[in-house]
Amino acid sequence: MASAIEVHGLVKRYGSLAAVDGIDFTVGSGAVFAFLGPNGAGKTTTTEILEGLRRRTSGDVRVLGLDPWTEGRPLHRRIGVIPQDFRFFEKITPKEAIEYYRALFHTAVDPGELLAKVELLDKMHARFDTLSGGQKQKLGLALALTNNPEICFLDEPTTGLDPHARRAIWAVIRELKREGRTVFLTTHYLEEAELLAEQVAIIHHGRIIAAGPPSEIIRAHGLPARISLEGPPQLAEHLRLALGLNVTYEAGRAEIELSDKRDALKILSAVETSGLPWQSFQTLQDTLEDVFVRLVGRMDDGALKSEATP
Amino acid sequence: MKFRHIGADFKVVARSYFRNPIALFFSLIFPIILVSLFGLILSGAGGGPVTLPVVNADPGCPLDPATHNTTTYCQEFFAALNSTHAVRVDVVSVAPDSFASWLGQKDYTVGLIVPPGFGQNYTHLQPSNVTVFTNPQDAASSGTVLGAVQGVVNGFNLRAANGTPILGFSTSNIGSPVYTYIDYLIPGLIGFSILTSPMFSMVDIASSYRKDGIFRELSLTPLSRAEWLTSRVLWYVAITLVTAGIMLGAGIELFGAHVTFTLGLLPFLVVGPFFFVSLGMLAGSIAKTPESAALIGNIITFPMMFLSGTFFQVSSMPAGLQTFAHFLPLYYVIDGMNQVMLFSNTPQALYDLTVVLVGSVLVFLAAIRFFKWRDE
Ligand SMILES: Nc1ncnc2c1ncn2[C@@H]1O[C@H](COP(=O)(O)OP(=O)(O)O)[C@@H](O)[C@H]1O
Ligand SMILES: [Mg+2]
């Protein structure tokens, strides 16, 4: 798979602050890539450098083989961008906005079709300043698509939106992927990254602290799978003695780490043979969120500084 | 530069404008208010005697035996005119032959010549004629003066010859056109709107579009900064044409301004907005914050608003300020419009136009250089 975006040793300083502090990643053509991080992590800075809106301090960046800063003009014909907090001319309607972009890009899109795609057809003739946050974001999405882009950059497209509007945006992102476009998405919602992206990079304080497919990140940085059983403290004691596994007991539940899938069967038969009472039974697996919280927490404690880049 | 891009952007600007009631008010109603306000306050249409410049061509005017004092007939004639309270005699020493053109130069609409031998003829009951100069364009002053002279002449005839008309008057036209305050006011106020409406809005746009990320948006499209600025220039040219038309109409209709609407005015209505749209953009781009942008805009705009011939003629200002005015770009726009609309002085108008045009090109290029779509 050819890569749509390649970033090597990217650094962006604002005075003494290194907002982006030496990051590397590659986004394959046609992939959905999620850039994940808390506020102030450096997501927008990185995104705008990729879009050619900001100059980098150092490092090498290629988007569709072009340098975004010096070759912005040809690049902009091939990418679509929705900035964080998309704003537009207050008195202009979505239909007029698309006609404007259509004339500028010299393309032949149909405003109605495009607005239907982002579920904004009903607001086709409403002025921008009367649109809700989600509707503005949808117009941003529609405008980003007027030039039939190869890569779409979406900087926190769903932040602050209600669940229904978020789902509508997700549907469009899936549609973009089906159409074979590359999607570069930033978000601080982990479920969004997990749901949509096949590649994720977690950025914090300008450094990438984990990268790869969501499942791999969880495997690499998550806790092992666990079984949780509700029962008396004796149950925990029995399992510890019977199996020689690491068993913790807290708030009426025994939790056992699985070093192997087959441990699960052993645990269940040991519970059966113990004759002790038990109520509910759960297997626990880390989500991206657990990993994220743990990684970010550890980094804020200063423990992770050395393994900043993967 | 692509016309398609400029046209698409122009449409967006025009729509935004027409959907903004305040902007519409300012460009359509405000010009009428301005003209009416200044026309009423300053045109001096109401009250007070009309100044009547008089050439006394009878230096040997004899004393009046009837009054037994040292006043001459001529002086008595003048005193009688003054006592009407309609006119105020102002004896000037100008050769009778060049009096008409002198009146024209000084913007007087009325004048009077007392002929040689006036007093002598009167004593000997011989006929003589004073000459009243009027300008039909200033009907009010002409009527006042003719009425006053008629009354005084009748009185003199009655007294000296029991009503036999020995004293008469003839009228003569002042050839050159008359300029009153309102005439200068129209080009001045057109200049005022050429300055203020683009300056204030471009300074604001330069900082607010940057803050709202609209420039960043546009930088991602094939629209270039030069195209964007050109579309704004064209828009303000359109606004200026409408505003100037309204002001001319209001000035002529309401105050009888004598301006000639010539095609020579058009270049100034194009180049003027060209200059000030660019200057506003430059000022707004140099500033780092909206507040400092507004400050820079005001520092540039305010001196020009008053000192470049908008409300007060530059020629009536103190010498120091006149020199200063020559450094203000708006001075050349307004002077140029005066030259074409009032004086038909094409060479001077061309000079003014050249100054503004060269300035516009330089400021336009500087504005494009300084205003950035994107952050560093
Ligand atoms: N133009 C700027 N000047 C100075 N500092 C900036 C600028 N833009 C962003 N920063 C700082 O850089 C860091 C990263 O910001 P940003 O990329 O916007 O983060 P994110 O999008 O992940 O929330 C923050 O600490 C922010 O304050
Ligand atoms: Mg951000």
XYZ file of C-alpha atoms and ligand atoms in Angstrom:
714
model
C 0.000 0.000 0.000
C 1.487 3.334 -1.051
C 1.616 5.908 1.708
C -0.462 9.057 1.502
C 1.272 10.830 4.371
C 4.833 10.434 5.575
C 6.213 12.253 8.574
C 9.786 11.983 9.852
C 11.222 13.779 12.864
C 8.595 16.526 12.747
C 9.191 19.365 15.213
C 7.180 22.546 15.716
C 8.235 25.097 18.301
C 6.315 28.145 19.468
C 9.087 30.079 21.156
C 10.421 27.729 23.791
C 7.403 25.403 23.700
C 7.833 22.319 21.549
C 4.188 21.757 20.568
C 5.314 18.871 18.354
C 8.485 17.270 19.551
C 9.916 14.911 16.975
C 7.208 12.613 15.672
C 7.213 9.974 12.925
C 4.307 8.208 11.328
C 3.010 6.990 8.008
C -0.563 6.849 6.775
C -1.318 4.320 4.081
C -3.322 5.333 1.053
C -7.017 4.606 1.606
C -6.639 4.158 5.347
C -8.497 5.886 8.143
C -5.887 7.219 10.539
C -6.866 8.584 13.953
C -4.635 10.989 15.794
C -5.594 10.695 19.403
C -4.672 12.945 22.286
C -5.899 15.213 25.054
C -6.320 18.965 24.571
C -3.056 20.750 23.863
C -1.297 17.544 22.825
C -0.286 18.942 19.435
C -2.982 17.470 17.184
C -4.054 20.685 15.480
C -0.482 21.836 15.060
C 0.447 18.571 13.335
C -2.703 18.580 11.215
C -2.155 22.141 10.034
C 1.437 21.396 9.139
C 0.205 18.491 7.001
C -2.366 20.781 5.353
C 0.244 23.411 4.547
C -1.309 25.953 6.878
C 1.660 26.142 9.241
C 5.364 26.061 8.708
C 7.263 23.316 10.508
C 10.368 24.037 12.547
C 12.158 20.935 11.302
C 11.619 17.423 10.040
C 10.408 15.982 6.787
C 6.761 15.925 5.753
C 5.272 14.560 2.516
C 1.590 14.556 1.716
C 0.769 12.847 -1.589
C 4.478 13.185 -2.266
C 4.372 16.989 -1.906
C 5.855 19.339 0.657
C 2.733 20.957 2.139
C 4.382 24.302 2.918
C 6.163 24.978 -0.355
C 3.814 23.058 -2.644
C 0.535 24.092 -1.028
C -1.194 25.164 -4.253
C -1.045 21.810 -6.055
C -1.635 19.975 -2.781
C -4.776 21.928 -1.919
C -6.449 20.837 -5.127
C -6.125 17.236 -3.956
C -7.028 17.433 -0.268
C -10.124 18.408 1.696
C -9.914 20.068 5.083
C -12.339 20.732 7.922
C -10.572 22.829 10.491
C -11.342 22.645 14.179
C -14.154 25.202 14.828
C -15.123 25.572 11.191
C -16.425 29.089 10.472
C -17.701 30.588 7.247
C -19.303 33.761 5.863
C -22.206 34.436 8.218
C -24.846 35.415 5.672
C -24.146 32.728 3.074
C -26.217 29.562 2.732
C -24.800 26.024 2.363
C -25.925 25.902 -1.266
C -24.205 29.201 -2.063
C -21.084 28.139 -0.177
C -20.790 25.000 -2.288
C -21.400 26.955 -5.485
C -18.629 29.323 -4.417
C -16.154 26.493 -3.843
C -17.293 24.801 -7.020
C -16.424 27.930 -9.004
C -13.071 28.260 -7.243
C -12.111 24.617 -7.771
C -13.721 24.520 -11.174
C -15.499 21.239 -10.462
C -19.000 20.107 -11.366
C -20.465 18.859 -8.079
C -24.176 19.178 -7.450
C -24.808 21.106 -4.209
C -27.962 19.126 -3.485
C -26.198 15.794 -3.873
C -23.303 16.832 -1.666
C -25.570 18.242 1.025
C -27.676 15.085 0.958
C -24.513 13.071 1.534
C -23.755 14.967 4.747
C -27.454 15.052 5.748
C -27.777 18.823 5.435
C -30.212 19.006 2.544
C -32.962 20.485 4.737
C -30.722 23.465 5.592
C -29.663 24.113 2.017
C -31.087 27.665 2.055
C -30.408 28.594 5.680
C -27.797 31.248 6.400
C -24.639 30.039 8.077
C -25.189 32.062 11.257
C -28.489 30.247 11.848
C -26.968 26.737 11.682
C -26.289 24.639 14.785
C -22.765 23.487 15.654
C -23.338 20.076 14.075
C -24.837 21.590 10.926
C -21.875 23.952 10.547
C -19.533 21.001 10.881
C -21.519 19.131 8.220
C -21.210 22.092 5.870
C -17.463 22.090 6.532
C -17.439 18.436 5.552
C -19.426 19.116 2.391
C -17.091 21.951 1.396
C -14.079 19.741 2.039
C -15.539 17.332 -0.508
C -16.284 19.793 -3.325
C -12.921 19.131 -4.951
C -13.234 15.335 -4.753
C -10.166 15.064 -2.477
C -7.782 12.116 -2.187
C -7.159 12.849 1.492
C -9.640 14.331 3.963
C -8.313 16.037 7.078
C -10.826 16.280 9.896
C -9.675 18.067 13.034
C -11.963 17.048 15.904
C -15.013 16.908 13.641
C -17.340 15.644 16.367
C -16.176 17.585 19.419
C -19.133 19.203 21.140
C -21.746 17.509 18.962
C -24.746 15.581 20.224
C -24.695 11.770 19.760
C -26.971 11.883 16.739
C -24.815 14.441 14.897
C -21.691 12.459 15.780
C -23.151 9.324 14.264
C -24.013 11.246 11.107
C -20.393 12.393 10.782
C -19.143 8.861 11.438
C -21.366 7.587 8.639
C -19.815 10.071 6.243
C -16.310 9.050 7.317
C -17.129 5.391 6.624
C -18.516 6.438 3.263
C -15.280 8.300 2.488
C -13.325 5.169 3.263
C -15.566 3.083 1.015
C -14.885 5.566 -1.757
C -11.184 4.854 -1.334
C -10.166 8.184 0.179
C -7.566 8.485 2.896
C -8.928 9.988 6.106
C -6.785 11.763 8.682
C -8.877 12.259 11.781
C -8.024 13.857 15.101
C -10.149 13.217 18.124
C -10.046 12.943 21.852
C -12.895 10.459 21.847
C -11.327 7.036 22.080
C -14.411 5.122 20.972
C -14.381 7.186 17.807
C -10.829 6.139 17.008
C -11.558 2.527 17.900
C -14.711 2.476 15.782
C -13.429 4.165 12.667
C -9.684 3.860 12.359
C -7.460 1.012 11.367
C -4.395 3.028 12.394
C -4.106 5.092 15.567
C -1.331 7.241 16.998
C -1.607 8.560 20.536
C 0.078 11.922 20.980
C 0.788 13.634 24.253
C 2.894 16.709 24.932
C 3.979 16.685 21.305
C 5.225 13.102 21.315
C 3.697 9.903 20.015
C 3.432 7.517 22.924
C 1.813 4.629 21.097
C 0.991 3.824 17.491
C -0.492 1.033 15.408
C -3.850 -0.676 14.897
C -6.082 -0.215 17.987
C -5.980 -3.917 18.844
C -2.198 -3.955 18.727
C -1.901 -0.924 20.942
C -4.181 -2.578 23.445
C -2.158 -5.765 23.283
C 1.137 -3.922 23.685
C 0.130 -1.465 26.382
C -2.996 -2.922 27.945
C -3.265 -5.151 30.954
C -3.676 -8.889 30.248
C -7.209 -10.214 29.950
C -8.852 -10.962 33.302
C -11.730 -12.971 34.671
C -13.803 -11.385 37.376
C -16.013 -13.459 39.688
C -18.446 -12.267 42.292
C -18.178 -14.414 45.454
C -16.852 -14.678 49.013
C -13.180 -13.991 49.904
C -12.640 -17.740 50.365
C -13.192 -18.171 46.649
C -10.191 -15.996 45.903
C -8.104 -17.861 48.407
C -9.147 -21.220 46.959
C -8.278 -20.184 43.385
C -4.894 -18.812 44.431
C -3.995 -22.064 46.112
C -5.513 -24.343 43.469
C -4.109 -22.631 40.378
C -1.020 -20.722 41.489
C -2.284 -17.655 39.578
C -2.236 -14.016 40.590
C -5.623 -13.407 42.235
C -6.777 -10.136 43.719
C -9.894 -9.605 45.795
C -11.719 -6.322 46.097
C -15.307 -5.222 46.772
C -16.776 -8.706 46.673
C -15.065 -9.705 43.417
C -12.098 -11.901 42.700
C -10.021 -10.929 39.678
C -7.635 -13.344 37.995
C -5.145 -12.442 35.278
C -5.021 -14.757 32.305
C -1.560 -15.434 31.010
C -3.058 -17.846 28.501
C -6.531 -18.325 27.022
C -6.693 -21.842 28.448
C -6.356 -20.431 31.988
C -9.999 -19.465 31.680
C -11.091 -23.106 31.492
C -8.931 -24.065 34.465
C -10.364 -21.224 36.540
C -13.933 -22.150 35.773
C -13.410 -25.827 36.641
C -11.614 -24.812 39.878
C -14.607 -22.667 40.810
C -16.903 -25.612 40.106
C -14.847 -28.020 42.248
C -14.534 -25.561 45.164
C -18.243 -25.844 45.903
C -18.222 -22.206 47.022
C -21.079 -19.890 45.969
C -20.579 -17.423 43.100
C -22.965 -15.029 41.423
C -21.738 -13.297 38.286
C -18.852 -13.873 35.958
C -17.124 -11.471 33.515
C -14.083 -11.418 31.284
C -12.276 -8.102 31.313
C -10.279 -6.748 28.397
C -8.610 -3.285 28.222
C -10.145 -0.826 25.824
C -8.206 1.845 24.019
C -9.544 4.177 26.658
C -7.951 2.196 29.485
C -4.670 2.154 27.613
C -4.883 5.826 26.847
C -5.670 6.825 30.395
C -2.866 4.654 31.687
C -0.288 5.833 29.134
C -1.122 9.489 29.544
C -1.195 9.127 33.296
C 2.170 7.401 33.328
C 3.653 10.009 31.043
C 2.390 12.810 33.223
C 4.135 11.050 36.136
C 7.305 11.339 34.092
C 7.754 7.581 33.837
C 7.417 7.279 30.105
C 9.697 10.009 28.813
C 12.294 7.604 27.493
C 10.007 5.481 25.327
C 8.360 8.459 23.697
C 8.397 7.306 20.116
C 7.609 3.775 19.032
C -5.817 36.298 -11.878
C -8.895 34.399 -12.980
C -12.118 36.241 -13.644
C -14.133 33.192 -12.567
C -12.547 33.336 -9.106
C -13.066 37.073 -8.764
C -16.650 36.770 -9.936
C -17.435 33.949 -7.478
C -15.976 35.920 -4.589
C -17.723 39.119 -5.669
C -21.038 37.283 -5.501
C -20.349 36.195 -1.927
C -19.408 39.750 -0.902
C -22.467 41.235 -2.567
C -24.816 38.707 -0.973
C -23.304 39.212 2.469
C -23.708 42.937 2.015
C -27.305 42.904 0.855
C -28.235 40.643 3.749
C -26.783 43.096 6.244
C -29.303 45.886 6.937
C -26.733 48.116 8.649
C -24.377 48.004 5.704
C -27.241 48.811 3.364
C -28.322 51.735 5.510
C -24.839 53.164 5.482
C -24.408 53.031 1.773
C -27.887 54.121 0.701
C -29.396 56.364 3.377
C -26.306 57.766 5.041
C -25.132 59.703 1.943
C -28.451 61.557 1.813
C -28.256 62.353 5.515
C -24.701 63.629 5.139
C -25.498 65.891 2.219
C -28.641 67.246 3.868
C -26.973 67.820 7.194
C -23.923 69.634 5.912
C -25.883 71.391 3.231
C -28.250 72.862 5.807
C -25.663 73.691 8.437
C -23.048 75.214 6.234
C -24.481 76.442 2.976
C -25.475 79.767 4.616
C -28.722 79.816 2.688
C -30.665 81.580 5.419
C -30.541 85.112 6.870
C -28.264 88.149 6.763
C -27.772 90.798 4.092
C -26.169 89.839 0.786
C -22.678 91.254 0.354
C -22.681 93.557 -2.650
C -19.266 94.395 -4.080
C -19.398 97.876 -5.607
C -17.011 99.627 -7.992
C -17.261 103.358 -7.673
C -16.158 104.732 -11.067
C -17.090 108.278 -10.096
C -14.185 109.427 -7.963
C -15.222 113.080 -8.264
C -18.662 112.448 -6.802
C -19.852 115.908 -5.537
C -21.242 116.714 -2.107
C -24.968 116.611 -1.704
C -26.209 120.242 -1.330
C -29.568 119.062 -0.007
C -28.137 117.432 3.111
C -25.587 120.176 3.919
C -23.030 117.743 5.090
C -19.928 116.114 3.791
C -21.478 113.019 2.266
C -21.293 112.710 -1.466
C -24.165 111.552 -3.612
C -22.396 108.308 -4.139
C -21.946 107.678 -0.435
C -25.561 108.505 0.101
C -26.579 106.074 -2.570
C -24.562 103.365 -0.801
C -26.018 104.295 2.585
C -29.489 104.004 1.126
C -28.673 100.545 -0.181
C -27.333 99.489 3.222
C -30.419 100.836 4.973
C -32.552 98.340 3.095
C -30.831 95.687 5.256
C -31.097 93.416 2.257
C -27.609 94.170 1.003
C -24.332 95.278 2.512
C -22.236 97.499 0.231
C -18.566 96.660 0.032
C -16.681 99.203 -2.082
C -13.819 97.506 -3.885
C -11.147 98.966 -6.126
C -11.335 96.953 -9.300
C -11.244 98.267 -12.869
C -14.843 98.358 -14.209
C -13.815 96.386 -17.290
C -12.541 93.429 -15.348
C -15.208 93.580 -12.645
C -17.328 90.769 -14.077
C -14.474 88.297 -14.215
C -13.235 89.441 -10.818
C -16.663 88.636 -9.355
C -16.546 85.216 -10.971
C -13.139 84.456 -9.520
C -14.171 85.518 -6.062
C -17.351 83.454 -6.260
C -19.600 86.523 -5.936
C -22.976 86.211 -7.580
C -23.822 89.934 -7.452
C -22.038 93.255 -8.024
C -22.701 96.907 -8.840
C -20.905 99.591 -10.876
C -21.518 103.258 -10.258
C -20.685 104.960 -13.586
C -18.346 107.970 -14.056
C -20.195 111.267 -13.700
C -22.925 109.667 -11.581
C -22.987 112.489 -9.021
C -22.592 115.284 -11.589
C -25.450 113.929 -13.695
C -27.646 113.646 -10.654
C -27.074 117.264 -9.598
C -27.872 118.407 -13.096
C -30.840 116.112 -13.401
C -29.201 114.306 -16.235
C -29.911 110.565 -16.668
C -27.355 107.983 -15.688
C -27.372 104.223 -15.215
C -25.821 102.027 -12.559
C -25.006 98.505 -13.655
C -26.140 95.571 -11.559
C -24.330 92.284 -12.075
C -26.233 89.148 -11.258
C -25.867 85.434 -11.823
C -29.070 83.609 -12.662
C -27.667 80.478 -11.006
C -27.978 82.281 -7.692
C -31.529 83.473 -8.085
C -31.990 84.331 -4.423
C -29.094 86.804 -4.148
C -29.850 88.293 -7.556
C -33.450 88.908 -6.644
C -32.499 90.511 -3.348
C -29.987 92.868 -4.945
C -32.236 93.832 -7.859
C -35.068 94.571 -5.440
C -32.857 96.715 -3.205
C -31.359 98.684 -6.122
C -34.778 99.213 -7.674
C -36.127 100.579 -4.406
C -33.211 102.966 -3.811
C -33.242 104.203 -7.430
C -36.962 104.954 -7.174
C -36.368 106.872 -3.963
C -33.586 108.971 -5.522
C -35.725 109.770 -8.590
C -38.597 110.831 -6.407
C -36.439 113.128 -4.322
C -34.453 114.808 -7.088
C -36.902 115.093 -9.959
C -40.329 114.382 -8.519
C -40.377 110.965 -9.956
C -38.993 111.716 -13.392
C -36.765 108.764 -14.097
C -33.310 110.281 -14.452
C -31.632 107.424 -12.619
C -31.917 103.978 -14.046
C -30.083 100.705 -13.896
C -29.096 98.098 -16.314
C -28.241 94.544 -15.480
C -25.372 92.455 -16.626
C -24.488 88.826 -16.286
C -21.510 87.531 -14.436
C -20.156 85.178 -17.042
C -18.420 82.500 -14.995
C -20.352 79.942 -12.978
C -20.774 80.444 -9.267
C -19.603 78.037 -6.670
C -21.281 77.939 -3.350
C -20.439 75.832 -0.375
C -22.701 73.000 -1.482
C -20.838 72.729 -4.785
C -17.569 71.987 -3.024
C -19.397 69.869 -0.502
C -20.553 67.246 -3.021
C -17.088 66.165 -4.221
C -15.899 66.467 -0.607
C -18.586 64.151 0.706
C -18.111 61.675 -2.126
C -14.441 61.665 -1.145
C -15.458 61.196 2.472
C -17.368 58.024 1.644
C -14.620 56.783 -0.688
C -12.305 57.051 2.311
C -14.404 55.849 5.202
C -16.475 52.948 3.997
C -13.625 50.834 2.579
C -11.122 51.830 5.246
C -13.250 50.931 8.246
C -14.612 47.723 6.831
C -11.335 46.444 5.356
C -9.448 47.055 8.601
C -12.159 45.102 10.376
C -12.251 42.328 7.792
C -8.474 41.932 7.828
C -8.457 41.111 11.515
C -11.800 39.360 11.931
C -11.349 37.023 8.961
C -7.987 36.060 10.364
C -9.449 35.470 13.825
C -12.396 33.447 12.490
C -10.154 31.336 10.276
C -11.837 32.491 7.069
C -8.505 33.382 5.467
C -7.236 29.952 6.448
C -10.312 28.458 4.762
C -9.749 30.471 1.607
C -6.053 29.647 1.526
C -7.076 26.027 0.963
C -8.873 26.977 -2.257
C -7.362 28.101 -5.551
C -8.446 31.703 -4.811
C -5.352 33.909 -4.650
C -4.889 36.880 -2.374
C -4.701 39.227 -5.355
C -8.011 37.850 -6.670
C -9.601 38.171 -3.273
C -8.481 41.779 -2.869
C -9.515 42.623 -6.424
C -13.006 41.358 -5.750
C -13.213 43.644 -2.691
C -11.945 46.593 -4.740
C -14.613 45.932 -7.372
C -17.273 45.710 -4.723
C -16.330 49.061 -3.222
C -16.167 50.615 -6.668
C -19.767 49.492 -7.135
C -20.762 50.880 -3.726
C -18.990 54.150 -4.488
C -20.784 54.561 -7.801
C -24.134 54.158 -6.065
C -23.183 56.434 -3.169
C -21.810 59.124 -5.470
C -24.952 58.981 -7.566
C -27.130 59.400 -4.483
C -25.036 62.295 -3.210
C -25.071 64.081 -6.548
C -28.812 63.607 -6.795
C -29.428 64.846 -3.258
C -27.071 67.818 -3.707
C -28.684 68.920 -6.950
C -32.265 68.252 -5.889
C -32.136 69.625 -2.373
C -29.609 72.432 -2.643
C -29.268 73.207 -6.322
C -25.597 72.293 -6.403
C -23.932 73.204 -9.705
C -21.883 70.191 -10.453
C -21.388 68.838 -13.874
C -21.797 65.120 -14.006
C -19.044 64.250 -16.432
C -17.489 60.943 -17.356
C -14.263 62.474 -16.049
C -15.591 61.720 -12.592
C -15.575 57.948 -13.196
C -11.805 57.362 -12.969
C -11.809 58.890 -9.498
C -14.740 56.752 -8.403
C -12.714 53.704 -9.458
C -9.210 54.633 -8.365
C -10.354 56.116 -5.042
C -11.842 52.860 -3.697
C -8.914 50.949 -5.226
C -6.560 52.995 -3.064
C -8.512 52.868 0.183
C -9.521 49.201 0.008
C -5.821 48.391 -0.390
C -4.782 50.791 2.352
C -7.386 49.391 4.754
C -6.190 45.869 4.037
C -2.569 46.908 4.533
C -3.345 48.607 7.851
C -5.374 45.637 9.058
C -2.664 43.177 8.048
C 0.207 44.966 9.732
C -1.673 44.947 13.030
C -1.370 41.890 15.240
C -4.715 42.198 17.027
C -8.179 43.527 16.068
C -7.722 46.333 18.623
C -4.451 47.568 17.192
C -5.905 47.215 13.691
C -8.759 49.544 14.610
C -6.283 51.977 16.168
C -4.032 52.061 13.113
C -7.091 52.458 10.909
C -8.280 55.447 12.926
C -4.873 57.114 12.975
C -4.749 56.935 9.187
C -8.382 57.841 8.603
C -9.154 60.710 10.956
C -6.750 63.382 9.661
C -7.872 62.626 6.128
C -11.520 62.793 7.117
C -11.252 66.495 7.899
C -8.158 67.894 6.265
C -8.302 66.798 2.667
C -11.220 68.923 1.476
C -14.107 66.785 2.667
C -16.105 69.337 4.670
C -13.842 72.370 4.351
C -12.054 73.538 1.250
C -8.322 73.064 1.525
C -7.764 76.555 0.051
C -9.561 78.042 3.049
C -7.282 76.352 5.571
C -4.144 77.868 7.155
C -0.975 77.542 5.067
C 0.587 74.892 7.311
C -2.451 72.655 7.064
C -2.600 73.192 3.306
C 0.927 71.830 3.011
C -0.032 68.915 5.225
C -3.095 68.236 3.062
C -0.846 67.655 0.078
C 0.520 64.581 1.819
C -2.949 63.096 2.216
C -3.983 60.744 -0.601
C -7.631 61.705 -0.267
C -6.723 65.314 -1.089
C -5.863 64.226 -4.647
C -9.088 62.275 -5.025
C -11.227 65.223 -3.902
C -9.205 67.858 -5.725
C -9.414 65.764 -8.875
C -13.181 65.534 -8.573
C -13.389 69.311 -8.012
C -11.271 69.834 -11.103
C -13.516 67.745 -13.335
C -16.863 68.583 -11.772
C -16.439 72.294 -11.150
C -13.532 73.750 -13.077
C -13.209 71.433 -16.092
C -9.470 71.611 -15.518
C -8.410 68.390 -17.217
C -4.606 68.686 -16.864
C -4.863 69.205 -13.091
C -7.360 66.349 -12.851
C -5.018 64.061 -14.775
C -2.189 64.980 -12.442
C -4.335 64.161 -9.403
C -5.475 60.907 -10.990
C -1.894 59.854 -11.693
C -0.875 60.481 -8.089
C -3.731 58.335 -6.772
C -3.273 55.608 -9.363
C 0.455 55.173 -8.715
C -0.246 55.207 -4.975
C -2.986 52.598 -5.404
C -0.786 50.164 -7.291
C 1.949 50.466 -4.655
C -0.425 50.079 -1.716
C -2.239 47.169 -3.400
C 1.028 45.304 -3.899
C 2.138 46.079 -0.344
C -1.204 44.861 1.027
C -0.884 41.562 -0.836
C 2.636 41.159 0.459
C 1.767 41.857 4.062
C -1.493 40.054 4.416
C -1.032 36.381 5.073
C -3.657 33.707 4.571
C -1.852 31.340 6.892
C 0.259 31.411 10.061
C 3.959 30.882 10.011
N -0.002 29.789 17.376
C 0.461 29.296 18.548
N 1.336 30.006 19.279
C 1.802 29.528 20.447
N 1.457 28.358 20.970
C 0.574 27.598 20.296
C 0.037 28.033 19.049
N -0.807 27.080 18.597
C -0.793 26.109 19.514
N 0.039 26.402 20.540
C 0.328 25.547 21.698
O 0.820 24.334 21.209
C 0.299 23.243 21.971
C -0.415 22.279 21.039
O -1.614 22.909 20.574
P -2.594 22.201 19.542
O -1.801 21.670 18.417
O -3.640 23.185 19.218
O -3.180 21.033 20.427
P -4.473 20.126 20.203
O -5.017 20.384 18.854
O -3.975 18.725 20.368
O -5.431 20.489 21.282
C -0.585 23.859 23.033
O 0.169 23.939 24.220
C -0.908 25.203 22.498
O -1.098 26.106 23.544
Mg -6.857 21.022 18.337
